[in-house]
Tab-separated table of C-alpha atoms in Angstrom:
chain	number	residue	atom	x	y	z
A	24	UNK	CA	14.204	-13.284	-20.033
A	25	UNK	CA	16.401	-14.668	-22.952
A	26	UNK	CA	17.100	-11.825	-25.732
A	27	UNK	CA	16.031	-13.983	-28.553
A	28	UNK	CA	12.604	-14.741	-26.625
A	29	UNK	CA	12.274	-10.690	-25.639
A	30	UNK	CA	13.393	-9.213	-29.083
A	31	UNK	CA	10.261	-11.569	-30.437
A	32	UNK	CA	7.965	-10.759	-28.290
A	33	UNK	CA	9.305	-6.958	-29.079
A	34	UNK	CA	8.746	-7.484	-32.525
A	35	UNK	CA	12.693	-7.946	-33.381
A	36	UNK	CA	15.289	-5.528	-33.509
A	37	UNK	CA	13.770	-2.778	-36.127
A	38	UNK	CA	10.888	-2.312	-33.252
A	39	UNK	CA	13.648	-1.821	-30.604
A	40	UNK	CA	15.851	0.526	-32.344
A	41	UNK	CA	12.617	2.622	-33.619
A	42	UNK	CA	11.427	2.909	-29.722
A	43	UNK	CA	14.588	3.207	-27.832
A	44	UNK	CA	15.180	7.452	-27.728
A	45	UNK	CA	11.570	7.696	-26.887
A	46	UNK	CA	11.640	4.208	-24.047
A	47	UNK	CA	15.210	5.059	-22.511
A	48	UNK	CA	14.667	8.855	-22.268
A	49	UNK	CA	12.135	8.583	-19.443
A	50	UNK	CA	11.428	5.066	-18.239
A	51	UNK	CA	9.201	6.367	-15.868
A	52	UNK	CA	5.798	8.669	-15.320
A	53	UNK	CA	8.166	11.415	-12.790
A	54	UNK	CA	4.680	14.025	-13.589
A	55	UNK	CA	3.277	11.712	-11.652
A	56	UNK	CA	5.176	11.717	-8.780
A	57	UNK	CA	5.122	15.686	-8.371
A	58	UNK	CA	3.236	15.357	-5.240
A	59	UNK	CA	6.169	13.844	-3.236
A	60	UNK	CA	8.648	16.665	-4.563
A	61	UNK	CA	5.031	19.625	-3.631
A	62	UNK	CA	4.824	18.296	0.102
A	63	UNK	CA	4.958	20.866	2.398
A	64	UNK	CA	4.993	23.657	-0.242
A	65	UNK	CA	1.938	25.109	1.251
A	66	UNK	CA	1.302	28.419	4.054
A	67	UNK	CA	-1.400	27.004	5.707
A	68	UNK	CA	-0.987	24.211	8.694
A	69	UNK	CA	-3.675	22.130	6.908
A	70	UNK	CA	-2.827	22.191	3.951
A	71	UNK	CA	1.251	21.312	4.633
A	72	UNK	CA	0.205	18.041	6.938
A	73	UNK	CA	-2.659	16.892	3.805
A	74	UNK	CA	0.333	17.047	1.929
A	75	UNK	CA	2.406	14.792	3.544
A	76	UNK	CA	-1.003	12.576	4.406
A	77	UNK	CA	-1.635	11.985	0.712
A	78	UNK	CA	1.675	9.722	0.149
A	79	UNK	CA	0.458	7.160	3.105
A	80	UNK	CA	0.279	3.729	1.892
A	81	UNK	CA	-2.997	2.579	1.126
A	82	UNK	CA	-4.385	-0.881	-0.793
A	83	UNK	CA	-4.107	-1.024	-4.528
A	84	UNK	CA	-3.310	2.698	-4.217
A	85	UNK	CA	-6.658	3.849	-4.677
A	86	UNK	CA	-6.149	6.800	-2.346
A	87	UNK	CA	-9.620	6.456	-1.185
A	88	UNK	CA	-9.128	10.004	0.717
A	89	UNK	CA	-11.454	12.963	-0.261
A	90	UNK	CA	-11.065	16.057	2.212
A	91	UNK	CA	-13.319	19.138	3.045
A	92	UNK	CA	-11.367	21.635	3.994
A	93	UNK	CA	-13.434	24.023	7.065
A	94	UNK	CA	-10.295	26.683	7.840
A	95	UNK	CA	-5.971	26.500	7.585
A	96	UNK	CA	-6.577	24.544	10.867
A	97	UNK	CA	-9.454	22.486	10.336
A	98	UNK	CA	-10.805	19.700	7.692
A	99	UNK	CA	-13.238	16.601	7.643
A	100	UNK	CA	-12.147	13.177	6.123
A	101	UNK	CA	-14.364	11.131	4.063
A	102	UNK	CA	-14.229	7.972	1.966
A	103	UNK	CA	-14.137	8.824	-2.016
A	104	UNK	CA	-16.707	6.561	-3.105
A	105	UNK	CA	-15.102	5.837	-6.208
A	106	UNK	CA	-11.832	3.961	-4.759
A	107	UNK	CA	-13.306	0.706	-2.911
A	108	UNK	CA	-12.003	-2.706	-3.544
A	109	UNK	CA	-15.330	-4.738	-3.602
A	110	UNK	CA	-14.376	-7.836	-4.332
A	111	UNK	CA	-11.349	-8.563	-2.292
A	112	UNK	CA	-12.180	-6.063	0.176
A	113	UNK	CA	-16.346	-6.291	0.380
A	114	UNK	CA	-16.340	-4.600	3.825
A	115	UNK	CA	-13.667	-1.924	3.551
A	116	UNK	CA	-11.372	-2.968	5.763
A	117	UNK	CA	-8.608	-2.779	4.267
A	118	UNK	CA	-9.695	0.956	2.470
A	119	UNK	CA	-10.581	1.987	6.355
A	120	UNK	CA	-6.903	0.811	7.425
A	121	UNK	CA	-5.678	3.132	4.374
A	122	UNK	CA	-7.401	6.226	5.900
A	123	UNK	CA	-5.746	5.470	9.008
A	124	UNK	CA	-2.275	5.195	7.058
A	125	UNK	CA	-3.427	8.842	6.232
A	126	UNK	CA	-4.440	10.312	9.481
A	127	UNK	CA	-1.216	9.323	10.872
A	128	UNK	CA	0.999	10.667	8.605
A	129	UNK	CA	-1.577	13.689	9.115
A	130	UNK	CA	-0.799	13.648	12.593
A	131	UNK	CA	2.844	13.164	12.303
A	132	UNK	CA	3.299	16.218	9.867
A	133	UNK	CA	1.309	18.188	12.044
A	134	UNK	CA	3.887	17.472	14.982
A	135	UNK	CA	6.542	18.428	13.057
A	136	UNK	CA	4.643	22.549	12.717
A	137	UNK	CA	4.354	22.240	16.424
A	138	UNK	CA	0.268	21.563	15.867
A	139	UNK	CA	-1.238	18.406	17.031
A	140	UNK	CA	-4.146	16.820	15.196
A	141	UNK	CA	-7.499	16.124	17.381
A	142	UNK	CA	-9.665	13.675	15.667
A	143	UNK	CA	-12.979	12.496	15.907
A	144	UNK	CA	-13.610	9.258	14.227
A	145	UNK	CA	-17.070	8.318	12.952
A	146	UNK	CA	-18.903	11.469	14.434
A	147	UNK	CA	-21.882	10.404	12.620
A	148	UNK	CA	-21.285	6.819	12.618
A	149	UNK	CA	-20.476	4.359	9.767
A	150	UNK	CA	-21.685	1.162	7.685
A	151	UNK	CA	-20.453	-2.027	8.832
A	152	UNK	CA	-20.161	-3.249	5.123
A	153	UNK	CA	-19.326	0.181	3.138
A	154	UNK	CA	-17.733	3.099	4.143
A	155	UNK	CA	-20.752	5.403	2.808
A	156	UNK	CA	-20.956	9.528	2.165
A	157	UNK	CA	-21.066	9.809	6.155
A	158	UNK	CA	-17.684	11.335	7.494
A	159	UNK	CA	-14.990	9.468	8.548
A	160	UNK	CA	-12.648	11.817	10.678
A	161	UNK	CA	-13.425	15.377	11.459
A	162	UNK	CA	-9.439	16.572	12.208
A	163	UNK	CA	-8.679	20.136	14.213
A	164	UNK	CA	-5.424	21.533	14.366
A	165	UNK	CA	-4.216	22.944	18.087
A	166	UNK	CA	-1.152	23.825	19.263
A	167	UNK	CA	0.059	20.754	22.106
A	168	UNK	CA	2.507	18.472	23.137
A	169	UNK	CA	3.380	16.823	20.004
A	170	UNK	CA	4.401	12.974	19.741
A	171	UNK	CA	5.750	10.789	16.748
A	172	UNK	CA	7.427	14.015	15.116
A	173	UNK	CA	10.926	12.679	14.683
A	174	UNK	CA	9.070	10.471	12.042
A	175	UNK	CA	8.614	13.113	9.814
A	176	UNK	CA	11.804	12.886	8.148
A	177	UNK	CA	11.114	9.556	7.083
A	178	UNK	CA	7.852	10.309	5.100
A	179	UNK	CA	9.361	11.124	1.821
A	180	UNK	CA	11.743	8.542	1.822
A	181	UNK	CA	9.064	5.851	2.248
A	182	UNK	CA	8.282	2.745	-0.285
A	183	UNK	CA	6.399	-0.157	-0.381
A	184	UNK	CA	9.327	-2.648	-1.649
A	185	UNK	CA	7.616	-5.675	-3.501
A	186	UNK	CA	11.289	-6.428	-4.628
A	187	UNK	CA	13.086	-9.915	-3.782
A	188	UNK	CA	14.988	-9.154	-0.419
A	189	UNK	CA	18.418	-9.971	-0.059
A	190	UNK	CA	19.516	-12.412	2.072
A	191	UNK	CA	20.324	-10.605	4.990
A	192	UNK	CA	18.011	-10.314	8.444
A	193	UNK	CA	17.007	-7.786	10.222
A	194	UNK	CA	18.532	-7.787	13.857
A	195	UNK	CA	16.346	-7.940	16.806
A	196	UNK	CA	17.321	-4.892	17.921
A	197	UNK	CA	16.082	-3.752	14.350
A	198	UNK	CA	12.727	-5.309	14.965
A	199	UNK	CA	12.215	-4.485	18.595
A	200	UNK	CA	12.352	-0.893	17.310
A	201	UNK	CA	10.006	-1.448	14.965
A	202	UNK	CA	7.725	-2.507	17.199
A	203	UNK	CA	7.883	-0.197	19.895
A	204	UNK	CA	7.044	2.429	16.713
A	205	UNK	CA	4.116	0.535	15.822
A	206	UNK	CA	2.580	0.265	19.347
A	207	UNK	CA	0.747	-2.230	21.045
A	208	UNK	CA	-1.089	-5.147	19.059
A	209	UNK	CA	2.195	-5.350	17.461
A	210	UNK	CA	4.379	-8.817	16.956
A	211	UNK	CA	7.422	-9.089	15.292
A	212	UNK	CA	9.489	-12.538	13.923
A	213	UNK	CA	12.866	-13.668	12.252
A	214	UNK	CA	12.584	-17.054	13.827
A	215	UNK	CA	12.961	-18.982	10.674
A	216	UNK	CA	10.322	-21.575	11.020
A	217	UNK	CA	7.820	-19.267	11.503
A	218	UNK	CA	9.024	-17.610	8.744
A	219	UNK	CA	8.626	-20.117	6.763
A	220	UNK	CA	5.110	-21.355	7.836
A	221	UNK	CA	3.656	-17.742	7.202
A	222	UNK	CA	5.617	-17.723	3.686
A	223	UNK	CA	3.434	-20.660	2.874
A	224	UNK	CA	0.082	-19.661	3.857
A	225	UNK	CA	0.902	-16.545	2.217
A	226	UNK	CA	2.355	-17.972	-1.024
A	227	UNK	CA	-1.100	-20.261	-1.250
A	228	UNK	CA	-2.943	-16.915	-1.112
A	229	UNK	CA	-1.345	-15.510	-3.428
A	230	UNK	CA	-1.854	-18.633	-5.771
A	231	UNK	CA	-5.661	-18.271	-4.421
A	232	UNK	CA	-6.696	-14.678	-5.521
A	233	UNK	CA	-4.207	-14.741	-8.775
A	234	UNK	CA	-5.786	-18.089	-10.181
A	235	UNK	CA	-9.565	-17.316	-9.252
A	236	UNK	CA	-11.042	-15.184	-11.871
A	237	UNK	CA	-12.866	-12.521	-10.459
A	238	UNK	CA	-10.773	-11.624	-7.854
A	239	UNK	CA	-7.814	-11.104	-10.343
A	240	UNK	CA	-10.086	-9.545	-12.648
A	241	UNK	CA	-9.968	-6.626	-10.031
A	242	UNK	CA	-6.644	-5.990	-9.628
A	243	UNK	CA	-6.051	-6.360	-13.785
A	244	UNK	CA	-8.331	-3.647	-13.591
A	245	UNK	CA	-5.849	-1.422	-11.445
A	246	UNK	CA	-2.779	-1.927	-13.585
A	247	UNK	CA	-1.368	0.892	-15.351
A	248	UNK	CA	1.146	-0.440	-17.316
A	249	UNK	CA	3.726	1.892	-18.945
A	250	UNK	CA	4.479	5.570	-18.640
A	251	UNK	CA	1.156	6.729	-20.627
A	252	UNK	CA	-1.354	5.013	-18.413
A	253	UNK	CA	0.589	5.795	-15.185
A	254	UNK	CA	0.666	9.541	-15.796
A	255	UNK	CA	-3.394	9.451	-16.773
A	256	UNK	CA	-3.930	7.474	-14.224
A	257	UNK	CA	-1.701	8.102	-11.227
A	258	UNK	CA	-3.422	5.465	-8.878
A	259	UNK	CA	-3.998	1.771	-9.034
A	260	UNK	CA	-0.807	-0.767	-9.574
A	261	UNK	CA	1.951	1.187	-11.527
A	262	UNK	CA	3.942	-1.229	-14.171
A	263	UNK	CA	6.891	0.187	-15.568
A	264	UNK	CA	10.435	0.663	-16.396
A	265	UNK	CA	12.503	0.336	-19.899
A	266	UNK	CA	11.715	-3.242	-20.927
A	267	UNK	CA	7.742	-2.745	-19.591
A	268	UNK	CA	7.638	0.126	-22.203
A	269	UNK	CA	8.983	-2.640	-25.110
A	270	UNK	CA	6.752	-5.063	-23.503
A	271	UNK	CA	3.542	-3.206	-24.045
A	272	UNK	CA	4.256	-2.003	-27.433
A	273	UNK	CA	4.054	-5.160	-28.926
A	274	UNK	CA	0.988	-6.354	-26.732
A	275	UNK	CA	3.407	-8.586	-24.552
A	276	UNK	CA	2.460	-7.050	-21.334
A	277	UNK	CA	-1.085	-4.950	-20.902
A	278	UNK	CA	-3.886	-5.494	-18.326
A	279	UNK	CA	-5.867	-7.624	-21.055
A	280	UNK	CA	-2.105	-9.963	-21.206
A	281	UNK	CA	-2.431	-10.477	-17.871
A	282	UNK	CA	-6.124	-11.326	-17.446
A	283	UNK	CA	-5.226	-13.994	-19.499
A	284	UNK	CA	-4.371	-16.987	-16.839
A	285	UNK	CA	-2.485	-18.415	-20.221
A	286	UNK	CA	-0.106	-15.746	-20.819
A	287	UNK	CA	3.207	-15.278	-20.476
A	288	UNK	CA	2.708	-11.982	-18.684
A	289	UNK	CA	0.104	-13.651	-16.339
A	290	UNK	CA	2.648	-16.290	-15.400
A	291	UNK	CA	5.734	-14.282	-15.174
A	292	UNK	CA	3.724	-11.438	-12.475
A	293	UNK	CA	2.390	-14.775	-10.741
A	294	UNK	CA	5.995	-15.836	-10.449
A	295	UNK	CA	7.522	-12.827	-9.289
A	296	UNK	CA	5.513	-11.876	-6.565
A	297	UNK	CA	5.683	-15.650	-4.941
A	298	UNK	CA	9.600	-14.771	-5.126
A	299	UNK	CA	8.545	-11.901	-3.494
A	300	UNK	CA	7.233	-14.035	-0.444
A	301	UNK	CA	9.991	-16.660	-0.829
A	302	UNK	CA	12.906	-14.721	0.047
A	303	UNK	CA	11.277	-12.974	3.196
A	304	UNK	CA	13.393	-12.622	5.689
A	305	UNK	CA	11.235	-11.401	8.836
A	306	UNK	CA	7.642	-10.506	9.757
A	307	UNK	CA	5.842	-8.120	11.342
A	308	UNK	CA	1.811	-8.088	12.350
A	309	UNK	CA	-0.684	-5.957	13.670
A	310	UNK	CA	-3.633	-7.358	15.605
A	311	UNK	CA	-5.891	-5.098	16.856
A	312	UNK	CA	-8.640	-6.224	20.584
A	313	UNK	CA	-11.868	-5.919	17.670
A	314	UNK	CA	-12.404	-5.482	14.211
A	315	UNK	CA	-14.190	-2.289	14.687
A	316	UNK	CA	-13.638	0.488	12.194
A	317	UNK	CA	-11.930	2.262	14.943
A	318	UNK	CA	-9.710	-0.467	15.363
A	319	UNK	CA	-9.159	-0.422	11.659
A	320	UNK	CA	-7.884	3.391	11.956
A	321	UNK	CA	-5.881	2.587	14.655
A	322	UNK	CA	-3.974	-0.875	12.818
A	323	UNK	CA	-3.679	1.772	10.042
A	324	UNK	CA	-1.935	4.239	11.995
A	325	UNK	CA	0.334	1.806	13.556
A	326	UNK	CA	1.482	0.636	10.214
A	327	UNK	CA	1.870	3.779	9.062
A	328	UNK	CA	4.541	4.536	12.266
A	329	UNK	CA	5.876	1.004	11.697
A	330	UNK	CA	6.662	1.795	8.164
A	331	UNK	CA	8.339	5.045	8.557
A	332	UNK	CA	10.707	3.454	11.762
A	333	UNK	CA	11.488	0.687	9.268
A	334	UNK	CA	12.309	3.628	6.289
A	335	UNK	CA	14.655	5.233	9.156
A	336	UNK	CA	15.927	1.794	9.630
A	337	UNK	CA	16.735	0.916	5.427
A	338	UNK	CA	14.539	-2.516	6.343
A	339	UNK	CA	11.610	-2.885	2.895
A	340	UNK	CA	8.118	-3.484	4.062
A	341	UNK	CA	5.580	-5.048	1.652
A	342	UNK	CA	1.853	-5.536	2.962
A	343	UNK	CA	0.548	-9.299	2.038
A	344	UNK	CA	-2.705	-8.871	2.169
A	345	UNK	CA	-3.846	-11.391	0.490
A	346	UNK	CA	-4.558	-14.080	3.679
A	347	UNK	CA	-6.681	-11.632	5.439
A	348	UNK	CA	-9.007	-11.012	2.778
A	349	UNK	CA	-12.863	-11.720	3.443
A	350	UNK	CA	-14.250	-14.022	0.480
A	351	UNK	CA	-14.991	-17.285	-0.179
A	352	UNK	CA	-11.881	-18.698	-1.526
A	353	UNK	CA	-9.936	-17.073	1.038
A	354	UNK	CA	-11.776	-18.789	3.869
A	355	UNK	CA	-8.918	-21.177	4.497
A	356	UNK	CA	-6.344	-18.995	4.468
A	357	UNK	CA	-7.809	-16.679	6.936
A	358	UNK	CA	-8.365	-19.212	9.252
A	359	UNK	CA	-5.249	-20.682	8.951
A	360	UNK	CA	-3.015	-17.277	9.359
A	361	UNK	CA	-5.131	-16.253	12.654
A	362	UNK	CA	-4.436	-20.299	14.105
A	363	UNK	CA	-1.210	-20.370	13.023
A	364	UNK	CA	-0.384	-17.103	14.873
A	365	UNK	CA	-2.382	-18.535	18.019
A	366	UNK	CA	-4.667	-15.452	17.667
A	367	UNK	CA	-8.643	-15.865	18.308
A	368	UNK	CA	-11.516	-15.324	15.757
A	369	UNK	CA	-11.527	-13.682	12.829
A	370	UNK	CA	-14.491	-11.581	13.344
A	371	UNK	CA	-14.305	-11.386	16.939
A	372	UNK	CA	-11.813	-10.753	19.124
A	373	UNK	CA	-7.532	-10.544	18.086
A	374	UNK	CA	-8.493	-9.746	14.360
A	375	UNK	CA	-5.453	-9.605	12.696
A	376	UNK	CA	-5.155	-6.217	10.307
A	377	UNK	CA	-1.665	-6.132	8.722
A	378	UNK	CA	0.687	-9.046	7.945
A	379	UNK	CA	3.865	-7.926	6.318
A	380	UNK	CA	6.914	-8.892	4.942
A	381	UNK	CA	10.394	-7.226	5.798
A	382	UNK	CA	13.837	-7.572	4.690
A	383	UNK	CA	16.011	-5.675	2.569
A	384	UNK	CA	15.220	-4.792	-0.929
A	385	UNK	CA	16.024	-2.469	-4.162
A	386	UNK	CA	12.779	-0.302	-4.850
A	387	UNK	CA	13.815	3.234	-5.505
A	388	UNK	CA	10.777	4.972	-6.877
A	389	UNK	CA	7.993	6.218	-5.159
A	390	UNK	CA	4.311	5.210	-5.986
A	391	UNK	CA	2.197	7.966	-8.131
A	392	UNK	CA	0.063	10.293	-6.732
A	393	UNK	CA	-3.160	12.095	-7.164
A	394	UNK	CA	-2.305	15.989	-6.793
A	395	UNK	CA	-3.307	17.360	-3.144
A	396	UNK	CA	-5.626	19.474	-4.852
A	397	UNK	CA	-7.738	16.576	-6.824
A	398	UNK	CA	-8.459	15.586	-3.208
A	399	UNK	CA	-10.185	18.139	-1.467
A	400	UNK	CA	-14.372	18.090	-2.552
């Protein structure tokens, strides 16, 4: 942005020097990130891995995790009924592949303490359109032969980079790894066309849920924009930084700027994340045999080891999500991701989970968290 066109949208220079000590000091909410520095500062086996489960990726960040803890060994997972995405996730999909993110990083943690994780998925069964109050893992620690453990390392260090990657491409060596991580259902690409033919379905999405109303209208919802709203609120899509702080002190850039299809805000986020997709550099995808909710716990997990390979690797991972959504705008897109992939129907059989981007980015800061403790009923 120009400085003439950011110092007015600022309010000039008087605005700028009144709210630089307090905007430069601390450009972001760190109180909010406590729970990456707390993990594994707990006795108790359960306790340490539900530390390291709580920084899993998950959509929008809702952490939609709520845990009943039975013993130091022993805990049952449920779905907090507060955190679905209803509108651009009406059957929990993508929330159910979040709890899988969870349990694996659960798992992996676990294997690092020498204790492996049995779990029982959906003991009591589950809704196909809403995760409901019914449990959705009951976990026991045992001690095992542990697998996935020289992951662990990798957990802290992990980001979701929504950065513009540079130029350079992963290797196939890179990738191969990656994939071997992940697990079967797992496909990998740098093979430029198909690069660029998933950029473009994606990009269209993206146009698709930004520019339709009510779908935006739920993630405008989620944004916590500036260092305030991010420590209140340490969930949802996090917005800040220096110039964010400037930004939404003279109105420029808040949730109800960016609702507004009109604004400069709106445009500029718009822009940026279709950069995002246009400098994408490889692909990976996760295609599970049905799109069972066991399936969706398993795509989870495999991201979640795909992810933390990647981390070991320095390669960025960003989730688009965006084509594999289930409503009526998104029809097209759907249909044109799974046939474009030569993978079969999209409620049937080869449903296609994850689609992300990789490459190598510049994201340093880890997501906020909800305290362990705020998570256990």
């Amino acid at each position: 942005m120009r400085r003439r066109k950011f110092l007015k949208i600022i309010g000039g220079t008087t605005a700028l020097g009144m709210a630089g000590t307090y905007i430069w000091a601390a450009p972001t909410a760190t109180s909010a990130r406590q729970p990456w520095q707390q993990a594994g500062q707990y006795n108790d086996p359960i306790r340490h891995a539900l530390s390291y489960a709580i920084l899993a990726a998950n959509p929008h960040n809702r952490q939609p995790w709520l845990v009943e803890l039975h013993s130091e060994n022993e805990a049952t997972l449920y779905c907090d009924q507060a955190r679905h995405l209803p509108v651009t996730d009406p059957f929990d999909r993508q929330i159910t592949i979040g709890l899988g993110c969870f349990l694996e990083q659960l798992s992996i943690a676990a294997a690092y303490k020498n204790k492996v994780a049995n779990t029982i998925l959906f003991e009591q069964g589950s809704h196909d359109t809403q995760l409901d109050l019914r449990p959705v893992a009951h976990i026991q620690l045992v001690e095992g032969n542990t697998k996935n453990a020289d992951l662990f390392p990798y957990i802290i260090n992990r980001r979701t980079d929504r950065t513009p990657y540079t130029d350079a491409v992963p290797n196939r060596t890179d990738l191969i790894a990656i994939q071997t991580a992940a697990g079967p259902g797992t496909t990998t690409t740098h093979f430029p066309p198909l690069v660029a033919n998933i950029q473009n379905i994606c990009a269209e999405a993206a146009r698709i849920e930004f520019m339709t109303p009510y779908t935006h209208e739920e993630s405008a919802g989620l944004m916590r924009v500036g260092r305030q709203a991010v420590t209140e609120n340490p969930d949802g899509i996090s917005i800040e930084g220096p110039i964010i702080e400037l930004l939404n002190l003279g109105g420029a850039m808040s949730p109800s700027a960016m609702r507004d299809h009109s604004s400069t805000a709106f445009r500029q986020g718009m822009n940026m994340y279709l950069e995002a997709i246009d400098t994408t550099q490889s692909f990976v995808w996760i295609t599970t045999p049905t799109n069972s909710r066991v399936d969706q716990i398993a795509a989870g997990r495999a991201y979640a080891r795909a992810n933390l390979k990647a981390t070991q690797l320095g390669i960025s991972m960003q989730p688009l999500s965006q084509c594999l959504q289930e409503y009526p705008e998104m029809d097209a897109q759907l249909a044109a991701i799974h046939k474009l992939l030569s993978m079969g129907s999209v409620n049937g059989d080869n449903r296609i989970q994850m689609l992300v981007r990789m490459g190598y980015g510049k994201a340093t800061t880890n997501s906020p968290r909800w305290p362990l403790e705020t998570r256990l009923k």
